[in-house]
Each structure stands twice: as structure tokens, then as C-alpha cells.
Amino acid sequence: MTPRHAPAVSFKDRLNLLFKASAVENPDRPGTFTEYTPAQVADEINKKFGAGSITDEYIRKLRRGDIKSPSILMASYLAWFFKMPLDVFDAVTDDQPGEPSEIASKVMAELQRIAAVKSPQHQDAEPNETVQVLARSASRLSPQGLRRAAAYVQNLAQVEQMEGELQDVPPDNR
């Protein structure tokens, strides 16, 4: 039987989830997301709390699970960086084990949802070949041609929607 205060998820898992959920969209490749690096996180923390507060190597060790449980101070630095309440880590630290609060549990559930949306498995690995052909063709059109193509696509979508509605109607009622 697991003790009541044992965390359901490790500090490493929670920290990695924060990195995944806070990944920003790559402007050069829409639909792909880039996580912060440990060096970026350490730099921001050190700017705020003073040089040497935390190192990128320490953050890497936390992410790998080499360090199982940081001090409250180190966890608070990371919580600050990700703009999260400290108990998002369930106080899973060497100073004080704890249980997740209701808020922390809800925050973690939302972070899992966000991370899932940003994950590569959630998105198509490569756009559909037909869409690629359309995009290449559209890139050769004038601005007026692009507007006409967009209007045509919208009209076609409406026609397909109406056709779909007609398929739901019994033949004798058409």
C-alpha cells in the first residue's frame, strides 16, 4: 500500500510536462512547437534571483530524474519560471512531501491536455499531398486570383455540406 503522502507522479514527470505544455509555436514551421531549453530556463531564473541560483545542468538532472526531489527553493524557482503555483509539484521535495491540492490536480490535468495538443502525435506528420499541391498552385496566383480561389473553396464547402444534408433525407422526401 502506498503511503498517503506519496506523490502520484514524480517531480521529473511534472517538470517535463511543464516544459511540454509551455512549448511555443515555431513561427517558421506552424504547427510545430519548441520547448524551452534548460539553459534558457536557468538564464531567466538567474536574472530574476541572482547569478548562480540554478544551473542548466541541475535542470537537466531534474528532467532526467537523476535528482528525484529538489529543495523547496529550487522548486519555487521553477514554479516562478513557468508561472505556476508551487504546489503544482505537489511539494514533492526533499524538504517536505505533500499531497496535491485540488487546484494543483486541476492545473496538472489542464497541462496534460495542452501538452497533448502540442505533441507531434496529435498533428499530421506531413500535410496531405493534395493540400500541398493546392498550396503550391495557390502560391503562383495573383492576389485577385487568391481571393477568387478562397471564395471558390468556401462555395465548394457549402455545396458539400448541402450534399451531406441531402444524403440524410430519405429519397422519397427529396
PDB file of C-alpha atoms in Angstrom:
ATOM      1  CA  MET A   1       0.000   0.000   0.000  1.00  0.00           C
ATOM      2  CA  THR A   2       1.294   3.441  -0.961  1.00  0.00           C
ATOM      3  CA  PRO A   3       1.653   5.958   1.871  1.00  0.00           C
ATOM      4  CA  ARG A   4      -0.943   8.723   1.771  1.00  0.00           C
ATOM      5  CA  HIS A   5       1.650  11.449   1.163  1.00  0.00           C
ATOM      6  CA  ALA A   6       3.382   9.666  -1.740  1.00  0.00           C
ATOM      7  CA  PRO A   7       3.116  11.610  -4.965  1.00  0.00           C
ATOM      8  CA  ALA A   8       1.142  10.045  -7.786  1.00  0.00           C
ATOM      9  CA  VAL A   9       3.583  11.458 -10.343  1.00  0.00           C
ATOM     10  CA  SER A  10       7.286  12.157  -9.932  1.00  0.00           C
ATOM     11  CA  PHE A  11       8.818  15.603  -9.867  1.00  0.00           C
ATOM     12  CA  LYS A  12      10.575  14.702 -13.132  1.00  0.00           C
ATOM     13  CA  ASP A  13       7.246  13.909 -14.816  1.00  0.00           C
ATOM     14  CA  ARG A  14       5.644  17.110 -13.615  1.00  0.00           C
ATOM     15  CA  LEU A  15       8.616  19.229 -14.680  1.00  0.00           C
ATOM     16  CA  ASN A  16       8.754  17.608 -18.122  1.00  0.00           C
ATOM     17  CA  LEU A  17       5.025  18.204 -18.508  1.00  0.00           C
ATOM     18  CA  LEU A  18       5.577  21.902 -17.754  1.00  0.00           C
ATOM     19  CA  PHE A  19       8.274  22.063 -20.434  1.00  0.00           C
ATOM     20  CA  LYS A  20       5.991  20.369 -22.981  1.00  0.00           C
ATOM     21  CA  ALA A  21       2.904  22.434 -22.156  1.00  0.00           C
ATOM     22  CA  SER A  22       4.799  25.736 -22.291  1.00  0.00           C
ATOM     23  CA  ALA A  23       6.410  24.997 -25.662  1.00  0.00           C
ATOM     24  CA  VAL A  24       5.955  27.866 -28.100  1.00  0.00           C
ATOM     25  CA  GLU A  25       4.934  27.565 -31.720  1.00  0.00           C
ATOM     26  CA  ASN A  26       7.802  27.799 -34.179  1.00  0.00           C
ATOM     27  CA  PRO A  27       6.992  30.771 -36.476  1.00  0.00           C
ATOM     28  CA  ASP A  28       8.962  29.165 -39.315  1.00  0.00           C
ATOM     29  CA  ARG A  29       7.059  25.875 -39.028  1.00  0.00           C
ATOM     30  CA  PRO A  30       3.450  26.461 -37.947  1.00  0.00           C
ATOM     31  CA  GLY A  31       2.054  23.521 -36.043  1.00  0.00           C
ATOM     32  CA  THR A  32       5.421  22.599 -34.532  1.00  0.00           C
ATOM     33  CA  PHE A  33       6.358  23.590 -31.028  1.00  0.00           C
ATOM     34  CA  THR A  34       9.742  24.225 -29.413  1.00  0.00           C
ATOM     35  CA  GLU A  35      10.339  23.644 -25.721  1.00  0.00           C
ATOM     36  CA  TYR A  36      12.456  25.958 -23.635  1.00  0.00           C
ATOM     37  CA  THR A  37      15.970  24.661 -23.126  1.00  0.00           C
ATOM     38  CA  PRO A  38      17.360  24.135 -19.618  1.00  0.00           C
ATOM     39  CA  ALA A  39      19.827  26.950 -20.390  1.00  0.00           C
ATOM     40  CA  GLN A  40      17.002  29.373 -21.233  1.00  0.00           C
ATOM     41  CA  VAL A  41      15.171  28.496 -18.018  1.00  0.00           C
ATOM     42  CA  ALA A  42      18.334  28.809 -15.901  1.00  0.00           C
ATOM     43  CA  ASP A  43      19.211  32.156 -17.517  1.00  0.00           C
ATOM     44  CA  GLU A  44      15.794  33.648 -16.728  1.00  0.00           C
ATOM     45  CA  ILE A  45      15.829  32.344 -13.155  1.00  0.00           C
ATOM     46  CA  ASN A  46      19.356  33.659 -12.603  1.00  0.00           C
ATOM     47  CA  LYS A  47      18.375  37.091 -13.975  1.00  0.00           C
ATOM     48  CA  LYS A  48      15.486  37.257 -11.513  1.00  0.00           C
ATOM     49  CA  PHE A  49      17.022  35.656  -8.413  1.00  0.00           C
ATOM     50  CA  GLY A  50      20.742  36.252  -8.888  1.00  0.00           C
ATOM     51  CA  ALA A  51      23.599  34.597 -10.728  1.00  0.00           C
ATOM     52  CA  GLY A  52      24.206  31.026  -9.642  1.00  0.00           C
ATOM     53  CA  SER A  53      20.700  30.458  -8.273  1.00  0.00           C
ATOM     54  CA  ILE A  54      20.291  27.436 -10.557  1.00  0.00           C
ATOM     55  CA  THR A  55      22.239  25.857 -13.419  1.00  0.00           C
ATOM     56  CA  ASP A  56      21.113  24.372 -16.683  1.00  0.00           C
ATOM     57  CA  GLU A  57      22.855  21.127 -15.697  1.00  0.00           C
ATOM     58  CA  TYR A  58      20.800  20.964 -12.489  1.00  0.00           C
ATOM     59  CA  ILE A  59      17.607  21.401 -14.537  1.00  0.00           C
ATOM     60  CA  ARG A  60      18.743  18.665 -16.957  1.00  0.00           C
ATOM     61  CA  LYS A  61      19.327  16.339 -13.987  1.00  0.00           C
ATOM     62  CA  LEU A  62      15.824  17.098 -12.695  1.00  0.00           C
ATOM     63  CA  ARG A  63      14.327  16.405 -16.138  1.00  0.00           C
ATOM     64  CA  ARG A  64      16.193  13.078 -16.417  1.00  0.00           C
ATOM     65  CA  GLY A  65      15.272  12.080 -12.881  1.00  0.00           C
ATOM     66  CA  ASP A  66      18.888  11.978 -11.691  1.00  0.00           C
ATOM     67  CA  ILE A  67      17.767  14.323  -8.922  1.00  0.00           C
ATOM     68  CA  LYS A  68      14.482  12.955  -7.616  1.00  0.00           C
ATOM     69  CA  SER A  69      13.425  15.748  -5.337  1.00  0.00           C
ATOM     70  CA  PRO A  70      14.792  19.306  -5.240  1.00  0.00           C
ATOM     71  CA  SER A  71      14.583  21.662  -2.316  1.00  0.00           C
ATOM     72  CA  ILE A  72      11.561  23.911  -1.931  1.00  0.00           C
ATOM     73  CA  LEU A  73      13.746  26.829  -3.064  1.00  0.00           C
ATOM     74  CA  MET A  74      14.702  25.125  -6.341  1.00  0.00           C
ATOM     75  CA  ALA A  75      11.106  24.018  -6.956  1.00  0.00           C
ATOM     76  CA  SER A  76       9.913  27.568  -6.290  1.00  0.00           C
ATOM     77  CA  TYR A  77      12.338  28.946  -8.885  1.00  0.00           C
ATOM     78  CA  LEU A  78      10.930  26.551 -11.471  1.00  0.00           C
ATOM     79  CA  ALA A  79       7.339  27.286 -10.446  1.00  0.00           C
ATOM     80  CA  TRP A  80       8.101  31.001 -10.847  1.00  0.00           C
ATOM     81  CA  PHE A  81       9.548  30.487 -14.327  1.00  0.00           C
ATOM     82  CA  PHE A  82       6.516  28.523 -15.534  1.00  0.00           C
ATOM     83  CA  LYS A  83       4.135  30.932 -13.740  1.00  0.00           C
ATOM     84  CA  MET A  84       2.622  28.105 -11.712  1.00  0.00           C
ATOM     85  CA  PRO A  85       1.758  27.723  -8.041  1.00  0.00           C
ATOM     86  CA  LEU A  86       4.435  25.828  -6.112  1.00  0.00           C
ATOM     87  CA  ASP A  87       2.030  23.056  -5.225  1.00  0.00           C
ATOM     88  CA  VAL A  88       1.853  22.099  -8.907  1.00  0.00           C
ATOM     89  CA  PHE A  89       4.853  19.987  -7.910  1.00  0.00           C
ATOM     90  CA  ASP A  90       2.770  18.530  -5.040  1.00  0.00           C
ATOM     91  CA  ALA A  91       5.521  19.761  -2.759  1.00  0.00           C
ATOM     92  CA  VAL A  92       7.469  16.710  -3.931  1.00  0.00           C
ATOM     93  CA  THR A  93      10.732  17.921  -2.478  1.00  0.00           C
ATOM     94  CA  ASP A  94      13.372  16.686  -0.113  1.00  0.00           C
ATOM     95  CA  ASP A  95      12.197  19.215   2.481  1.00  0.00           C
ATOM     96  CA  GLN A  96       8.538  18.348   2.677  1.00  0.00           C
ATOM     97  CA  PRO A  97       6.494  15.618   0.999  1.00  0.00           C
ATOM     98  CA  GLY A  98       2.895  16.539   0.388  1.00  0.00           C
ATOM     99  CA  GLU A  99      -0.394  15.769  -1.272  1.00  0.00           C
ATOM    100  CA  PRO A 100      -1.664  17.574  -4.332  1.00  0.00           C
ATOM    101  CA  SER A 101      -4.179  20.284  -3.730  1.00  0.00           C
ATOM    102  CA  GLU A 102      -7.370  20.298  -5.755  1.00  0.00           C
ATOM    103  CA  ILE A 103      -6.045  23.295  -7.686  1.00  0.00           C
ATOM    104  CA  ALA A 104      -2.731  21.556  -8.418  1.00  0.00           C
ATOM    105  CA  SER A 105      -4.579  18.498  -9.671  1.00  0.00           C
ATOM    106  CA  LYS A 106      -6.713  20.642 -11.985  1.00  0.00           C
ATOM    107  CA  VAL A 107      -3.670  22.555 -13.232  1.00  0.00           C
ATOM    108  CA  MET A 108      -1.840  19.301 -13.998  1.00  0.00           C
ATOM    109  CA  ALA A 109      -4.859  17.928 -15.867  1.00  0.00           C
ATOM    110  CA  GLU A 110      -5.022  21.090 -17.975  1.00  0.00           C
ATOM    111  CA  LEU A 111      -1.264  20.969 -18.619  1.00  0.00           C
ATOM    112  CA  GLN A 112      -1.629  17.370 -19.806  1.00  0.00           C
ATOM    113  CA  ARG A 113      -4.366  18.452 -22.204  1.00  0.00           C
ATOM    114  CA  ILE A 114      -2.255  21.320 -23.553  1.00  0.00           C
ATOM    115  CA  ALA A 115       0.823  19.120 -23.932  1.00  0.00           C
ATOM    116  CA  ALA A 116      -1.226  16.517 -25.798  1.00  0.00           C
ATOM    117  CA  VAL A 117      -2.423  19.136 -28.287  1.00  0.00           C
ATOM    118  CA  LYS A 118       1.160  20.275 -28.871  1.00  0.00           C
ATOM    119  CA  SER A 119       2.589  16.783 -29.229  1.00  0.00           C
ATOM    120  CA  PRO A 120       3.746  15.636 -32.665  1.00  0.00           C
ATOM    121  CA  GLN A 121       1.444  12.574 -32.493  1.00  0.00           C
ATOM    122  CA  HIS A 122      -1.536  14.926 -32.292  1.00  0.00           C
ATOM    123  CA  GLN A 123      -0.646  16.559 -35.589  1.00  0.00           C
ATOM    124  CA  ASP A 124      -0.219  15.040 -39.036  1.00  0.00           C
ATOM    125  CA  ALA A 125       3.422  14.158 -39.639  1.00  0.00           C
ATOM    126  CA  GLU A 126       3.141  15.570 -43.168  1.00  0.00           C
ATOM    127  CA  PRO A 127       0.335  17.584 -44.712  1.00  0.00           C
ATOM    128  CA  ASN A 128      -1.912  15.754 -47.116  1.00  0.00           C
ATOM    129  CA  GLU A 129      -0.405  15.584 -50.619  1.00  0.00           C
ATOM    130  CA  THR A 130      -3.495  17.203 -52.168  1.00  0.00           C
ATOM    131  CA  VAL A 131      -3.201  20.142 -49.762  1.00  0.00           C
ATOM    132  CA  GLN A 132       0.473  20.525 -50.721  1.00  0.00           C
ATOM    133  CA  VAL A 133      -0.456  20.630 -54.427  1.00  0.00           C
ATOM    134  CA  LEU A 134      -3.135  23.237 -53.727  1.00  0.00           C
ATOM    135  CA  ALA A 135      -0.719  25.334 -51.690  1.00  0.00           C
ATOM    136  CA  ARG A 136       1.947  25.231 -54.406  1.00  0.00           C
ATOM    137  CA  SER A 137      -0.633  26.184 -57.037  1.00  0.00           C
ATOM    138  CA  ALA A 138      -2.025  28.998 -54.890  1.00  0.00           C
ATOM    139  CA  SER A 139       1.458  30.435 -54.369  1.00  0.00           C
ATOM    140  CA  ARG A 140       1.590  31.210 -58.106  1.00  0.00           C
ATOM    141  CA  LEU A 141      -1.696  33.146 -58.119  1.00  0.00           C
ATOM    142  CA  SER A 142      -2.098  36.903 -58.050  1.00  0.00           C
ATOM    143  CA  PRO A 143      -3.783  38.489 -55.003  1.00  0.00           C
ATOM    144  CA  GLN A 144      -7.025  38.681 -57.015  1.00  0.00           C
ATOM    145  CA  GLY A 145      -6.657  35.026 -58.011  1.00  0.00           C
ATOM    146  CA  LEU A 146      -6.122  34.045 -54.361  1.00  0.00           C
ATOM    147  CA  ARG A 147      -9.346  35.839 -53.363  1.00  0.00           C
ATOM    148  CA  ARG A 148     -11.247  34.066 -56.149  1.00  0.00           C
ATOM    149  CA  ALA A 149      -9.771  30.690 -55.135  1.00  0.00           C
ATOM    150  CA  ALA A 150     -10.697  31.277 -51.485  1.00  0.00           C
ATOM    151  CA  ALA A 151     -14.269  32.190 -52.498  1.00  0.00           C
ATOM    152  CA  TYR A 152     -14.465  29.076 -54.666  1.00  0.00           C
ATOM    153  CA  VAL A 153     -13.286  26.865 -51.821  1.00  0.00           C
ATOM    154  CA  GLN A 154     -15.860  28.406 -49.469  1.00  0.00           C
ATOM    155  CA  ASN A 155     -18.632  27.834 -52.033  1.00  0.00           C
ATOM    156  CA  LEU A 156     -17.472  24.264 -52.584  1.00  0.00           C
ATOM    157  CA  ALA A 157     -17.555  23.621 -48.825  1.00  0.00           C
ATOM    158  CA  GLN A 158     -21.147  24.914 -48.706  1.00  0.00           C
ATOM    159  CA  VAL A 159     -22.156  22.684 -51.630  1.00  0.00           C
ATOM    160  CA  GLU A 160     -20.581  19.647 -49.948  1.00  0.00           C
ATOM    161  CA  GLN A 161     -22.363  20.490 -46.710  1.00  0.00           C
ATOM    162  CA  MET A 162     -25.700  20.712 -48.536  1.00  0.00           C
ATOM    163  CA  GLU A 163     -24.978  17.429 -50.333  1.00  0.00           C
ATOM    164  CA  GLY A 164     -24.270  15.839 -46.969  1.00  0.00           C
ATOM    165  CA  GLU A 165     -27.578  17.128 -45.652  1.00  0.00           C
ATOM    166  CA  LEU A 166     -29.374  15.751 -48.715  1.00  0.00           C
ATOM    167  CA  GLN A 167     -27.885  12.311 -48.101  1.00  0.00           C
ATOM    168  CA  ASP A 168     -29.582  12.308 -44.683  1.00  0.00           C
ATOM    169  CA  VAL A 169     -33.002  12.925 -46.277  1.00  0.00           C
ATOM    170  CA  PRO A 170     -34.904   9.797 -47.408  1.00  0.00           C
ATOM    171  CA  PRO A 171     -35.134   9.578 -51.254  1.00  0.00           C
ATOM    172  CA  ASP A 172     -38.951   9.832 -51.286  1.00  0.00           C
ATOM    173  CA  ASN A 173     -38.786  13.226 -49.462  1.00  0.00           C
ATOM    174  CA  ARG A 174     -36.381  14.880 -51.935  1.00  0.00           C
TER     175      ARG A 174
END
